[in-house]
mmCIF file with all atom_site columns, C-alpha atoms in Angstrom:
data_model
loop_
_atom_site.group_PDB
_atom_site.id
_atom_site.type_symbol
_atom_site.label_atom_id
_atom_site.label_alt_id
_atom_site.label_comp_id
_atom_site.label_asym_id
_atom_site.label_entity_id
_atom_site.label_seq_id
_atom_site.pdbx_PDB_ins_code
_atom_site.Cartn_x
_atom_site.Cartn_y
_atom_site.Cartn_z
_atom_site.occupancy
_atom_site.B_iso_or_equiv
_atom_site.pdbx_formal_charge
_atom_site.auth_seq_id
_atom_site.auth_comp_id
_atom_site.auth_asym_id
_atom_site.auth_atom_id
_atom_site.pdbx_PDB_model_num
ATOM 1  C CA . MET K 1 1  ? 160.481 11.764  139.328 1.00 52.00 ? 1  MET K CA 1
ATOM 2  C CA . HIS K 1 2  ? 157.458 9.944   140.149 1.00 58.00 ? 2  HIS K CA 1
ATOM 3  C CA . ARG K 1 3  ? 154.610 10.917  137.901 1.00 66.00 ? 3  ARG K CA 1
ATOM 4  C CA . GLY K 1 4  ? 150.961 10.503  138.627 1.00 69.00 ? 4  GLY K CA 1
ATOM 5  C CA . ARG K 1 5  ? 150.084 7.061   137.953 1.00 73.00 ? 5  ARG K CA 1
ATOM 6  C CA . SER K 1 6  ? 152.403 3.695   138.640 1.00 84.00 ? 6  SER K CA 1
ATOM 7  C CA . PRO K 1 7  ? 153.037 1.251   136.350 1.00 85.00 ? 7  PRO K CA 1
ATOM 8  C CA . LEU K 1 8  ? 151.047 -1.329  138.587 1.00 87.00 ? 8  LEU K CA 1
ATOM 9  C CA . THR K 1 9  ? 147.875 0.865   138.560 1.00 89.00 ? 9  THR K CA 1
ATOM 10 C CA . HIS K 1 10 ? 148.292 1.113   134.784 1.00 90.00 ? 10 HIS K CA 1
ATOM 11 C CA . LEU K 1 11 ? 148.677 -2.480  134.408 1.00 89.00 ? 11 LEU K CA 1
ATOM 12 C CA . PHE K 1 12 ? 145.872 -3.725  136.759 1.00 88.00 ? 12 PHE K CA 1
ATOM 13 C CA . HIS K 1 13 ? 143.348 -1.419  134.572 1.00 91.00 ? 13 HIS K CA 1
ATOM 14 C CA . VAL K 1 14 ? 144.460 -2.829  131.397 1.00 92.00 ? 14 VAL K CA 1
ATOM 15 C CA . ALA K 1 15 ? 144.164 -6.034  132.863 1.00 93.00 ? 15 ALA K CA 1
ATOM 16 C CA . LYS K 1 16 ? 140.751 -5.453  133.892 1.00 94.00 ? 16 LYS K CA 1
ATOM 17 C CA . TRP K 1 17 ? 139.516 -3.976  130.760 1.00 94.00 ? 17 TRP K CA 1
ATOM 18 C CA . LYS K 1 18 ? 140.520 -6.985  129.177 1.00 95.00 ? 18 LYS K CA 1
ATOM 19 C CA . GLU K 1 19 ? 139.163 -9.506  130.911 1.00 95.00 ? 19 GLU K CA 1
ATOM 20 C CA . LEU K 1 20 ? 135.986 -7.588  130.202 1.00 95.00 ? 20 LEU K CA 1
ATOM 21 C CA . ALA K 1 21 ? 136.517 -7.584  127.204 1.00 96.00 ? 21 ALA K CA 1
ATOM 22 C CA . ILE K 1 22 ? 137.249 -11.588 126.970 1.00 95.00 ? 22 ILE K CA 1
ATOM 23 C CA . ILE K 1 23 ? 133.961 -12.346 128.619 1.00 95.00 ? 23 ILE K CA 1
ATOM 24 C CA . TYR K 1 24 ? 132.496 -10.257 126.548 1.00 95.00 ? 24 TYR K CA 1
ATOM 25 C CA . VAL K 1 25 ? 133.561 -11.892 123.220 1.00 95.00 ? 25 VAL K CA 1
ATOM 26 C CA . GLU K 1 26 ? 132.963 -15.120 124.952 1.00 92.00 ? 26 GLU K CA 1
ATOM 27 C CA . LYS K 1 27 ? 129.142 -14.072 125.239 1.00 91.00 ? 27 LYS K CA 1
ATOM 28 C CA . LEU K 1 28 ? 129.065 -13.103 121.699 1.00 92.00 ? 28 LEU K CA 1
ATOM 29 C CA . MET K 1 29 ? 130.932 -15.798 120.524 1.00 89.00 ? 29 MET K CA 1
ATOM 30 C CA . CYS K 1 30 ? 128.600 -18.189 122.120 1.00 84.00 ? 30 CYS K CA 1
ATOM 31 C CA . ASN K 1 31 ? 125.429 -16.654 120.709 1.00 83.00 ? 31 ASN K CA 1
ATOM 32 C CA . ILE K 1 32 ? 126.648 -16.753 117.598 1.00 85.00 ? 32 ILE K CA 1
ATOM 33 C CA . PHE K 1 33 ? 127.659 -20.469 118.102 1.00 82.00 ? 33 PHE K CA 1
ATOM 34 C CA . ALA K 1 34 ? 123.947 -20.947 119.393 1.00 80.00 ? 34 ALA K CA 1
ATOM 35 C CA . GLN K 1 35 ? 122.407 -18.946 116.500 1.00 81.00 ? 35 GLN K CA 1
ATOM 36 C CA . SER K 1 36 ? 124.095 -20.894 113.763 1.00 78.00 ? 36 SER K CA 1
ATOM 37 C CA . PHE K 1 37 ? 123.095 -24.139 115.058 1.00 75.00 ? 37 PHE K CA 1
ATOM 38 C CA . ALA K 1 38 ? 119.672 -22.855 116.210 1.00 67.00 ? 38 ALA K CA 1
ATOM 39 C CA . ILE K 1 39 ? 119.816 -24.488 119.814 1.00 64.00 ? 39 ILE K CA 1
ATOM 40 C CA . THR K 1 40 ? 119.357 -22.414 122.699 1.00 61.00 ? 40 THR K CA 1
ATOM 41 C CA . ILE K 1 41 ? 122.439 -21.821 125.070 1.00 56.00 ? 41 ILE K CA 1
ATOM 42 C CA . LEU K 1 42 ? 122.601 -20.458 128.147 1.00 56.00 ? 42 LEU K CA 1
ATOM 43 C CA . CYS K 1 43 ? 125.692 -18.357 128.049 1.00 56.00 ? 43 CYS K CA 1
#
């Protein structure tokens, strides 16, 4: 009754992608913020 992928492995994989997505969004928001205020921020 055991499937190929364990739920734990799948959960870890999803968490990793979520982490990358959050970092990407934060950089994107930082860039938008910097542009709207016409200042250079190191993200």
